[in-house]
Coordinates of C-alpha atoms in Angstrom, one line a residue:
X1 CA 102.9 164.2 109.4
X2 CA 102.7 162.9 112.9
X3 CA 101.0 159.5 113.2
X4 CA 101.4 158.7 109.5
X5 CA 102.5 155.2 108.9
X6 CA 105.6 154.8 106.6
X7 CA 107.1 151.4 105.8
X8 CA 110.2 150.7 103.8
X9 CA 109.6 148.5 100.8
X10 CA 111.6 145.6 102.3
X11 CA 109.6 145.8 105.6
X12 CA 106.3 146.0 103.7
X13 CA 107.2 142.9 101.6
X14 CA 108.2 141.0 104.8
X15 CA 104.9 141.7 106.4
X16 CA 103.0 140.5 103.3
X17 CA 105.1 137.3 103.2
X18 CA 104.7 136.6 106.9
X19 CA 100.9 137.3 106.7
X20 CA 100.6 135.0 103.7
X21 CA 102.4 132.2 105.5
X22 CA 100.1 132.8 108.5
X23 CA 97.1 132.4 106.3
X24 CA 98.2 129.8 103.8
X25 CA 99.7 127.1 106.0
X26 CA 96.9 126.6 108.5
X27 CA 94.0 127.1 106.0
X28 CA 95.5 124.6 103.4
X29 CA 96.5 122.2 106.2
X30 CA 92.9 122.3 107.4
X31 CA 91.7 121.0 104.0
X32 CA 94.6 118.6 103.6
X33 CA 96.0 120.5 100.6
X34 CA 99.7 121.2 100.1
X35 CA 100.5 124.8 100.9
X36 CA 102.6 124.9 97.7
X37 CA 99.5 125.8 95.8
X38 CA 98.5 128.4 98.3
X39 CA 101.8 130.2 98.2
X40 CA 101.7 130.3 94.4
X41 CA 98.1 131.6 94.4
X42 CA 99.1 134.3 97.0
X43 CA 101.9 135.3 94.6
X44 CA 99.4 135.7 91.7
X45 CA 97.0 137.7 93.9
X46 CA 99.4 140.2 95.6
X47 CA 102.0 140.4 92.8
X48 CA 102.6 143.2 90.3
X49 CA 100.2 141.5 87.8
X50 CA 97.4 141.1 90.5
X51 CA 96.4 143.6 93.2
X52 CA 99.9 145.2 93.0
X53 CA 99.0 146.7 89.6
X54 CA 96.3 148.8 91.4
X55 CA 98.6 150.1 94.2
X56 CA 99.2 153.5 92.4
X57 CA 95.4 154.1 92.3
X58 CA 94.7 152.8 95.7
X59 CA 97.7 153.6 98.1
X60 CA 96.3 151.3 100.9
X61 CA 97.1 148.3 98.7
X62 CA 100.8 149.1 99.0
X63 CA 100.7 147.5 102.5
X64 CA 99.2 144.2 101.3
X65 CA 100.9 143.7 97.9
X66 CA 104.3 143.4 96.4
X67 CA 105.1 145.5 93.4
X68 CA 108.7 144.6 92.8
X69 CA 109.6 140.9 92.4
X70 CA 113.3 141.6 92.1
X71 CA 113.5 142.5 95.8
X72 CA 112.4 138.9 96.7
X73 CA 114.8 137.1 94.4
X74 CA 117.7 136.8 97.0
X75 CA 115.3 135.4 99.6
X76 CA 113.9 132.9 97.1
X77 CA 117.4 131.8 96.1
X78 CA 118.2 131.3 99.8
X79 CA 115.1 129.1 100.1
X80 CA 116.4 126.8 97.3
X81 CA 119.8 126.7 99.1
X82 CA 118.2 125.7 102.3
X83 CA 116.0 123.1 100.5
X84 CA 119.1 121.4 99.0
X85 CA 120.8 121.5 102.4
X86 CA 117.8 119.7 103.9
X87 CA 117.9 117.1 101.1
X88 CA 121.6 116.5 101.9
X89 CA 120.7 116.0 105.5
X90 CA 118.3 113.2 104.6
X91 CA 120.9 111.5 102.5
X92 CA 124.4 110.1 103.2
X93 CA 127.4 109.4 101.1
X94 CA 126.7 105.7 101.4
X95 CA 123.2 106.1 100.2
X96 CA 124.3 108.4 97.4
X97 CA 126.9 105.9 96.3
X98 CA 124.2 103.2 96.2
X99 CA 122.1 105.5 93.9
X100 CA 124.9 106.2 91.5
X101 CA 123.4 103.9 88.8
X102 CA 120.1 105.7 89.1
X103 CA 121.7 109.2 89.1
X104 CA 124.0 108.7 86.1
X105 CA 121.8 106.1 84.4
X106 CA 118.2 107.1 84.7
X107 CA 119.1 110.8 85.4
X108 CA 121.3 111.1 82.3
X109 CA 118.9 109.3 80.0
X110 CA 116.0 111.4 81.2
X111 CA 117.8 114.7 80.6
X112 CA 119.3 113.7 77.2
X113 CA 116.2 112.1 75.8
X114 CA 113.7 114.7 77.1
X115 CA 116.0 117.6 76.1
X116 CA 116.9 116.3 72.7
X117 CA 113.3 115.3 71.8
X118 CA 111.8 118.6 73.1
X119 CA 114.5 120.5 71.1
X120 CA 113.4 118.6 68.0
X121 CA 109.7 118.8 68.3
X122 CA 109.2 122.2 70.1
X123 CA 112.2 124.1 68.8
X124 CA 113.0 123.0 65.3
X125 CA 109.3 122.4 64.4
X126 CA 108.5 126.0 65.2
X127 CA 111.3 127.3 63.0
X128 CA 114.0 128.1 65.6
X129 CA 117.7 127.9 64.9
X130 CA 119.5 124.7 66.0
X131 CA 121.1 126.5 68.9
X132 CA 117.9 128.1 70.1
X133 CA 116.0 124.8 69.9
X134 CA 118.7 123.1 71.9
X135 CA 118.6 125.8 74.6
X136 CA 114.8 125.6 74.8
X137 CA 114.7 121.8 74.8
X138 CA 117.1 121.3 77.6
X139 CA 115.6 124.1 79.6
X140 CA 112.2 122.4 79.5
X141 CA 113.7 119.0 80.4
X142 CA 114.5 120.2 83.9
X143 CA 112.0 119.4 86.8
X144 CA 111.5 121.3 90.0
X145 CA 113.6 120.2 92.9
X146 CA 111.9 122.8 95.1
X147 CA 108.4 121.5 94.6
X148 CA 108.9 117.8 93.7
X149 CA 111.0 116.6 96.7
X150 CA 108.8 118.2 99.4
X151 CA 105.9 116.2 97.8
X152 CA 107.6 112.9 97.2
X153 CA 110.2 112.8 99.9
X154 CA 113.5 110.9 99.3
X155 CA 112.9 107.5 100.7
X156 CA 109.9 106.0 98.9
X157 CA 110.4 104.4 95.5
X158 CA 108.9 107.5 93.8
X159 CA 111.1 109.7 95.9
X160 CA 114.3 107.8 95.1
X161 CA 113.5 107.9 91.4
X162 CA 112.7 111.6 91.5
X163 CA 115.8 112.4 93.6
X164 CA 118.2 110.5 91.2
X165 CA 116.9 112.5 88.2
X166 CA 116.9 115.8 90.0
X167 CA 120.4 115.3 91.3
X168 CA 121.7 114.7 87.8
X169 CA 119.8 117.8 86.6
X170 CA 121.4 119.9 89.3
X171 CA 124.8 118.6 88.2
X172 CA 124.0 119.5 84.6
X173 CA 123.0 123.1 85.3
X174 CA 126.6 124.5 85.1
X175 CA 127.7 122.8 81.9
X176 CA 124.5 123.7 80.1
X177 CA 124.8 127.4 81.1
X178 CA 128.4 127.5 79.9
X179 CA 127.6 125.7 76.7
X180 CA 125.0 128.3 76.0
X181 CA 127.6 131.0 76.5
X182 CA 130.0 129.2 74.2
X183 CA 127.3 128.9 71.5
X184 CA 126.4 132.6 71.7
X185 CA 127.2 134.9 68.8
X186 CA 130.7 136.2 68.9
X187 CA 131.5 134.1 72.0
X188 CA 134.6 132.7 70.4
X189 CA 136.2 130.2 72.8
X190 CA 135.6 132.2 76.0
X191 CA 132.6 130.0 77.0
X192 CA 134.5 126.7 76.7
X193 CA 137.6 128.1 78.5
X194 CA 135.3 129.4 81.3
X195 CA 133.7 126.0 81.6
X196 CA 137.0 124.2 81.9
X197 CA 138.3 126.7 84.5
X198 CA 135.1 126.3 86.5
X199 CA 135.2 122.6 86.4
X200 CA 138.8 122.2 87.8
X201 CA 138.3 125.0 90.3
X202 CA 135.0 123.6 91.4
X203 CA 136.5 120.1 91.7
X204 CA 139.2 121.5 93.9
X205 CA 136.7 123.4 96.1
X206 CA 134.5 120.3 96.5
X207 CA 137.5 118.2 97.5
X208 CA 138.5 120.7 100.1
X209 CA 134.9 120.9 101.5
X210 CA 134.8 117.1 101.7
X211 CA 138.1 116.8 103.6
X212 CA 137.7 119.8 105.8
X213 CA 134.1 119.0 106.6
X214 CA 134.8 115.5 107.9
X215 CA 137.4 116.9 110.3
X216 CA 135.8 120.2 111.4
X217 CA 132.1 119.6 111.5
X218 CA 131.9 116.9 114.2
X219 CA 134.1 119.2 116.5
X220 CA 132.1 122.3 115.6
X221 CA 128.7 120.7 116.4
X222 CA 130.1 118.9 119.5
X223 CA 131.1 122.3 121.0
X224 CA 127.7 123.8 120.1
X225 CA 126.0 120.8 121.7
X226 CA 127.9 121.1 124.9
X227 CA 126.7 124.7 125.4
X228 CA 123.0 123.5 125.4
X229 CA 122.3 126.6 123.4
X230 CA 119.8 126.2 120.4
X231 CA 120.9 129.7 119.2
X232 CA 124.5 128.5 118.9
X233 CA 123.4 125.3 117.1
X234 CA 121.4 127.4 114.7
X235 CA 124.3 129.8 114.1
X236 CA 126.7 126.9 113.4
X237 CA 124.2 125.3 111.0
X238 CA 123.7 128.6 109.0
X239 CA 127.5 129.2 109.0
X240 CA 128.1 125.8 107.4
X241 CA 125.4 126.0 104.7
X242 CA 126.1 129.6 103.8
X243 CA 129.9 129.1 103.8
X244 CA 129.8 126.0 101.6
X245 CA 127.3 127.7 99.2
X246 CA 129.6 130.8 98.9
X247 CA 132.6 128.6 98.3
X248 CA 131.1 126.8 95.3
X249 CA 129.5 130.0 94.0
X250 CA 132.8 131.9 94.0
X251 CA 134.3 129.4 91.5
X252 CA 131.3 129.5 89.2
X253 CA 129.4 126.4 90.5
X254 CA 125.8 126.7 91.6
X255 CA 125.5 127.5 95.4
X256 CA 123.1 124.6 95.7
X257 CA 126.0 122.3 95.1
X258 CA 127.7 123.6 98.2
X259 CA 124.5 123.4 100.2
X260 CA 124.0 119.8 99.2
X261 CA 127.6 118.9 100.1
X262 CA 127.2 120.6 103.5
X263 CA 124.0 118.6 104.2
X264 CA 125.7 115.3 103.2
X265 CA 128.6 116.0 105.5
X266 CA 126.4 116.8 108.5
X267 CA 124.3 113.7 107.7
X268 CA 127.4 111.6 108.5
X269 CA 127.5 113.0 112.0
X270 CA 125.3 112.2 115.0
X271 CA 123.9 115.8 115.0
X272 CA 121.9 115.6 111.8
X273 CA 118.5 115.1 113.5
X274 CA 118.9 118.2 115.6
X275 CA 120.1 120.3 112.6
X276 CA 117.1 119.1 110.6
X277 CA 114.7 120.3 113.3
X278 CA 116.4 123.6 113.8
X279 CA 116.5 124.4 110.1
X280 CA 113.0 123.2 109.3
X281 CA 111.1 126.5 109.9
X282 CA 113.6 128.6 108.0
X283 CA 113.5 126.2 105.0
X284 CA 109.7 126.2 104.9
X285 CA 109.5 130.0 105.1
X286 CA 112.2 130.6 102.5
X287 CA 110.6 128.0 100.2
X288 CA 107.4 129.9 100.6
X289 CA 109.1 133.1 99.4
X290 CA 110.3 131.3 96.3
X291 CA 106.8 130.0 95.5
X292 CA 105.4 133.4 95.9
X293 CA 107.8 134.8 93.4
X294 CA 106.7 132.0 91.0
X295 CA 103.1 133.1 91.4
X296 CA 104.2 136.7 90.8
X297 CA 105.7 135.8 87.4
X298 CA 102.3 134.7 86.1
X299 CA 100.7 137.6 84.2
X300 CA 97.0 136.9 84.0
X301 CA 96.4 139.4 81.2
X302 CA 99.0 137.8 79.0
X303 CA 97.6 134.4 79.7
X304 CA 94.1 135.5 78.8
X305 CA 95.4 136.9 75.5
X306 CA 97.2 133.6 74.5
X307 CA 95.1 131.1 76.5
X308 CA 94.8 128.5 73.7
X309 CA 98.5 128.5 72.7
X310 CA 99.7 128.5 76.4
X311 CA 97.4 125.6 77.3
X312 CA 98.6 123.6 74.3
X313 CA 102.2 124.2 75.2
X314 CA 101.7 123.3 78.9
X315 CA 99.8 120.1 78.0
X316 CA 102.3 119.1 75.3
X317 CA 105.3 119.5 77.6
X318 CA 103.7 117.8 80.6
X319 CA 102.4 114.8 78.6
X320 CA 105.6 114.3 76.7
X321 CA 107.9 114.4 79.8
X322 CA 105.5 112.1 81.7
X323 CA 105.6 109.5 79.0
X324 CA 109.4 109.7 78.6
X325 CA 110.1 109.4 82.3
X326 CA 107.5 106.7 82.8
X327 CA 108.9 104.6 80.0
X328 CA 112.5 105.0 81.1
X329 CA 111.5 103.8 84.6
X330 CA 109.6 100.8 83.3
X331 CA 112.6 99.8 81.1
X332 CA 114.8 100.1 84.3
X333 CA 112.6 97.7 86.2
X334 CA 110.3 100.0 88.2
X335 CA 106.7 99.0 89.0
X336 CA 104.0 100.4 86.8
X337 CA 102.6 102.4 89.7
X338 CA 106.0 103.9 90.5
X339 CA 106.6 104.8 86.8
X340 CA 103.2 106.4 86.4
X341 CA 103.4 108.4 89.6
X342 CA 107.0 109.6 89.0
X343 CA 106.3 110.4 85.4
X344 CA 103.5 112.8 86.2
X345 CA 105.4 114.3 89.3
X346 CA 108.4 115.1 87.1
X347 CA 106.4 116.3 84.1
X348 CA 106.4 120.1 84.7
X349 CA 109.2 122.5 83.9
X350 CA 111.3 123.9 86.7
X351 CA 112.6 127.0 88.4
X352 CA 115.9 125.9 86.7
X353 CA 114.1 126.3 83.4
X354 CA 113.7 130.0 84.2
X355 CA 117.4 130.2 84.9
X356 CA 118.4 128.5 81.6
X357 CA 115.9 130.6 79.6
X358 CA 117.4 133.8 81.2
X359 CA 120.9 132.7 80.4
X360 CA 119.9 131.8 76.8
X361 CA 118.3 135.2 76.4
X362 CA 121.3 137.1 77.7
X363 CA 123.6 135.1 75.4
X364 CA 121.3 136.2 72.5
X365 CA 120.5 132.5 71.7
X366 CA 116.8 133.0 72.4
X367 CA 114.8 136.2 71.6
X368 CA 113.1 137.9 74.5
X369 CA 109.5 137.3 73.2
X370 CA 110.1 133.5 72.9
X371 CA 111.7 133.4 76.4
X372 CA 108.7 135.3 77.9
X373 CA 106.2 132.9 76.4
X374 CA 108.0 129.8 77.8
X375 CA 108.6 131.5 81.2
X376 CA 104.8 131.8 81.4
X377 CA 104.4 128.2 80.5
X378 CA 107.0 127.2 83.1
X379 CA 105.2 129.2 85.8
X380 CA 101.9 127.5 85.1
X381 CA 103.7 124.2 85.0
X382 CA 105.1 124.8 88.5
X383 CA 101.7 125.8 89.7
X384 CA 100.0 122.6 88.6
X385 CA 102.8 120.3 89.9
X386 CA 101.0 119.4 93.1
X387 CA 97.8 118.6 91.1
X388 CA 99.9 116.4 88.8
X389 CA 101.3 114.6 91.9
X390 CA 97.7 113.9 93.2
X391 CA 96.7 112.6 89.7
X392 CA 99.8 110.5 89.7
X393 CA 99.0 108.9 93.0
X394 CA 95.4 108.2 91.9
X395 CA 96.7 106.6 88.7
X396 CA 99.3 104.6 90.6
X397 CA 96.6 103.1 92.8
X398 CA 94.5 102.3 89.8
X399 CA 97.4 100.7 87.8
X400 CA 98.8 98.5 90.5
X401 CA 95.9 98.4 93.0
X402 CA 98.4 99.5 95.6
X403 CA 98.2 102.3 98.0
X404 CA 101.2 104.6 98.3
X405 CA 101.9 107.5 100.6
X406 CA 104.5 110.0 99.2
X407 CA 107.5 110.3 101.3
X408 CA 106.9 107.1 103.2
X409 CA 110.0 105.1 104.0
X410 CA 109.1 101.6 102.8
X411 CA 112.4 100.2 104.0
X412 CA 112.4 101.4 107.6
X413 CA 110.9 99.3 110.3
X414 CA 109.3 100.5 113.5
X415 CA 111.9 100.8 116.3
X416 CA 112.0 101.3 120.0
X417 CA 113.3 104.7 121.1
X418 CA 115.6 104.7 124.1
X419 CA 116.0 108.1 125.6
X420 CA 119.3 108.3 127.4
X421 CA 122.7 107.0 126.3
X422 CA 124.2 106.2 129.7
X423 CA 124.7 102.9 131.6
X424 CA 121.0 102.1 131.8
X425 CA 120.2 103.1 128.2
X426 CA 123.1 100.9 127.0
X427 CA 121.8 97.9 128.9
X428 CA 118.4 98.3 127.4
X429 CA 120.0 98.6 123.9
X430 CA 122.0 95.4 124.6
X431 CA 118.8 93.5 125.4
X432 CA 117.1 94.8 122.3
X433 CA 120.1 93.6 120.2
X434 CA 120.1 90.3 121.9
X435 CA 116.5 89.7 121.0
X436 CA 116.8 91.1 117.5
X437 CA 114.6 94.2 118.1
X438 CA 115.4 97.4 116.2
X439 CA 116.0 100.5 118.4
X440 CA 117.6 103.9 118.3
X441 CA 119.2 105.6 121.3
X442 CA 119.0 109.4 121.7
X443 CA 120.8 111.8 124.1
X444 CA 121.6 115.5 124.3
X445 CA 125.1 114.7 125.6
X446 CA 127.4 114.7 122.5
X447 CA 130.2 112.8 124.4
X448 CA 127.8 110.0 125.4
X449 CA 126.6 109.7 121.8
X450 CA 130.0 109.7 120.3
X451 CA 131.2 107.0 122.7
X452 CA 128.0 104.9 122.0
X453 CA 128.5 105.1 118.2
X454 CA 132.1 104.1 118.6
X455 CA 131.0 101.1 120.6
X456 CA 128.6 100.0 117.9
X457 CA 125.2 101.3 119.2
X458 CA 122.7 103.0 116.9
X459 CA 122.7 106.4 118.6
X460 CA 121.9 109.9 117.5
X461 CA 122.2 113.4 119.1
X462 CA 119.0 115.2 119.9
X463 CA 116.9 116.9 122.6
X464 CA 114.2 114.4 123.5
X465 CA 112.3 117.1 125.5
X466 CA 111.2 118.4 122.1
X467 CA 108.5 116.1 120.8
X468 CA 109.3 117.0 117.2
X469 CA 112.7 115.4 117.8
X470 CA 111.0 112.1 118.7
X471 CA 108.6 112.5 115.8
X472 CA 111.6 112.6 113.4
X473 CA 112.7 109.3 114.9
X474 CA 109.4 107.7 114.2
X475 CA 107.6 107.8 117.6
X476 CA 104.2 107.4 115.9
X477 CA 105.2 103.9 114.8
X478 CA 107.5 103.0 117.7
X479 CA 106.7 99.9 119.7
X480 CA 107.8 101.7 122.8
X481 CA 109.7 104.7 124.3
X482 CA 112.0 103.9 127.1
X483 CA 113.1 106.7 129.4
X484 CA 116.4 105.9 131.1
X485 CA 117.8 109.3 132.1
X486 CA 118.4 110.1 135.7
X487 CA 116.6 113.5 135.5
X488 CA 113.3 113.1 137.4
X489 CA 111.7 116.4 136.5
X490 CA 112.6 116.2 132.8
X491 CA 111.4 112.6 132.6
X492 CA 108.1 113.4 134.2
X493 CA 107.5 116.3 131.8
X494 CA 108.5 114.2 128.8
X495 CA 106.0 111.4 129.9
X496 CA 103.2 114.0 130.1
X497 CA 104.0 115.4 126.6
X498 CA 104.2 112.0 125.1
X499 CA 101.0 110.7 126.7
X500 CA 99.1 113.8 125.5
X501 CA 100.5 113.5 121.9
X502 CA 100.3 109.7 121.7
X503 CA 97.6 108.2 123.9
X504 CA 98.3 104.6 122.9
X505 CA 102.1 104.7 123.1
X506 CA 103.9 102.2 125.4
X507 CA 106.0 104.4 127.7
X508 CA 108.5 102.6 130.1
X509 CA 110.2 104.9 132.5
X510 CA 113.1 104.6 135.0
X511 CA 112.2 106.1 138.4
X512 CA 114.4 106.9 141.4
X513 CA 112.1 105.5 144.1
X514 CA 108.5 104.6 144.7
X515 CA 107.4 108.2 145.2
X516 CA 108.9 109.2 141.8
X517 CA 107.4 106.1 140.2
X518 CA 103.9 107.1 141.5
X519 CA 104.5 110.6 139.9
X520 CA 105.5 109.0 136.6
X521 CA 102.3 106.9 136.6
X522 CA 100.2 110.0 137.2
X523 CA 102.0 111.7 134.3
X524 CA 101.0 108.8 132.0
X525 CA 103.7 106.2 132.1
X526 CA 102.7 102.7 131.1
X527 CA 105.4 101.2 133.4
X528 CA 107.6 102.9 135.9
X529 CA 110.5 100.9 137.5
X530 CA 111.9 102.3 140.8
X531 CA 115.6 101.5 140.7
X532 CA 116.0 101.6 144.5
X533 CA 113.3 98.9 144.8
X534 CA 114.6 96.7 142.1
X535 CA 118.2 96.9 143.4
X536 CA 117.0 96.0 146.9
X537 CA 115.0 93.0 145.6
X538 CA 117.8 91.7 143.5
X539 CA 120.3 92.0 146.4
X540 CA 117.8 90.1 148.6
X541 CA 117.3 87.4 146.0
X542 CA 121.1 86.9 145.6
X543 CA 121.9 86.7 149.3
X544 CA 118.9 84.4 150.1
X545 CA 119.8 81.9 147.4
X546 CA 123.5 81.9 148.2
X547 CA 122.9 81.2 151.9
X548 CA 120.8 78.1 151.1
X549 CA 117.2 79.2 150.7
X550 CA 115.4 77.4 147.9
X551 CA 114.9 79.4 144.7
X552 CA 111.1 78.8 144.6
X553 CA 110.3 80.4 148.0
X554 CA 112.7 83.2 147.3
X555 CA 111.0 84.1 144.0
X556 CA 107.6 83.9 145.7
X557 CA 108.7 86.3 148.4
X558 CA 110.1 88.7 145.9
X559 CA 106.7 88.8 144.1
X560 CA 104.9 89.3 147.4
X561 CA 107.2 92.2 148.2
X562 CA 106.5 93.8 144.8
X563 CA 102.8 93.4 145.6
X564 CA 103.3 95.3 148.8
X565 CA 105.0 98.2 147.0
X566 CA 102.3 98.1 144.3
X567 CA 99.7 98.7 147.0
X568 CA 101.9 101.5 148.5
X569 CA 102.1 103.2 145.1
X570 CA 98.4 103.0 144.8
X571 CA 97.8 104.6 148.2
X572 CA 100.6 107.3 147.9
X573 CA 100.0 108.1 144.2
X574 CA 96.2 108.2 144.3
X575 CA 96.0 105.9 141.4
X576 CA 92.8 104.3 140.2
X577 CA 94.4 100.8 139.8
X578 CA 97.6 99.0 140.9
X579 CA 100.4 99.8 138.5
X580 CA 102.8 97.3 137.1
X581 CA 106.4 97.5 138.5
X582 CA 107.7 95.4 135.7
X583 CA 106.8 95.0 132.0
X584 CA 104.7 91.9 131.5
X585 CA 106.1 89.3 129.2
X586 CA 104.8 89.7 125.7
X587 CA 103.9 87.0 123.2
X588 CA 106.7 84.6 122.4
X589 CA 108.7 85.2 119.3

């Protein structure tokens, strides 16, 4: 019929997801609540166990609900891949090597003790076979990478502890899946042979990725950067993460292993900040899809019928895992606040739990009814993880009397941001190093950045015209931003953006001449230095001293001339007060 609206299931699902993101993110941000809870609740509401169950009786609900969770699974899996890629971007091989004791010490102990004890108390105590108890115990031992790390970050003490355990869990996914296959009835030796084959093939693929990535990636992103095309940069980033994920998946390893390696390799280049910014929206949306699928797996009718048993199971798993993790952290020297907060944050089961339960069911190790019950427990555990994180932060403050912000980098210090990696930018960086002041240099010219890094400067690739790029570099805590590029229009626009976003920020800008300096002051610069004026004054000072004029009168005349230009800038620029042509000397030290 003409005018009748028909939507394909995929398009209908996409509209629901995008609409959910448009509602959840701003509403929950308004009330300072993590959108993770919002996405899960949306999944419960619009899923097949919520309003989706009424779509047959009320056809209009078809357009605002999702009745088939299976269609979303590929998008949810891609969200996890992008999340691990983003985690890799925040790390580096050096930092990972420094964490090796935590990963293979704390991480291994947490999995083995939690998995073994849960198998004993949850599995064997309820009359399961040894194999089924082992499968269930280790499935419940996993914690959620997708939810925990966005809450904790990777740089705080809590984030580092969580990351080390989650990395080991990600490593253990493959052997546990294969062991379940080997323990399955009538599996013979196929499971063990498959695991050995996957391990050597996977090791070979990882080695190839590491070698090829160090050679190819810097050249690939350098070419993309030279085009000044964000679309090409995005295409290159997606090509790398998808290619690495497919390479590891083809040999039986988890695709998240390839995504993590891709992120680590890019983190070693000067383009990692730009890649992070470009991938951020995609990662957030894909993660939202995953969380919606988690919500859809919660069947409210089933929960109502077994509310007491499910509540007891969720509470038991959460309390037990929190205690084990907290005690292990204390034994390894962590502060009480860190141990308490990390223990609660890591207490819930994981999306990986669902994968292991599905593998155990398909291998006939677990019966379908038992798997369904623990899948419900896992979904509820994932839902309450943000609440456990809040509770952990409160307990941490109470235990140590210390305030802690998740994701805050306790080791990083505020640093001056130098925009421009050319001659002037390098001179400013030299003076910062001379006086022991931390800085970072940023430029969108890959050749300048590559050269600066070779010469020992702390430099990174990025487009400073995007304020989110500077936010990634810590502009909120930066002592100053110094604009050194010889692009008057771009510099003026950047000063305007920075002043609007950060009213108290010290902005020191290079100007071509007094007219440009006046424009920079009007845009909001704290100090604008006209290079033509300063060059002329320095030339005058040099010649006057060398021809015999005393230094004192020369310096006095230079200051007088600056005052004249200051008055000129006031007249020509229409400024309310005389601007400073040079940064005043700060406190000693």
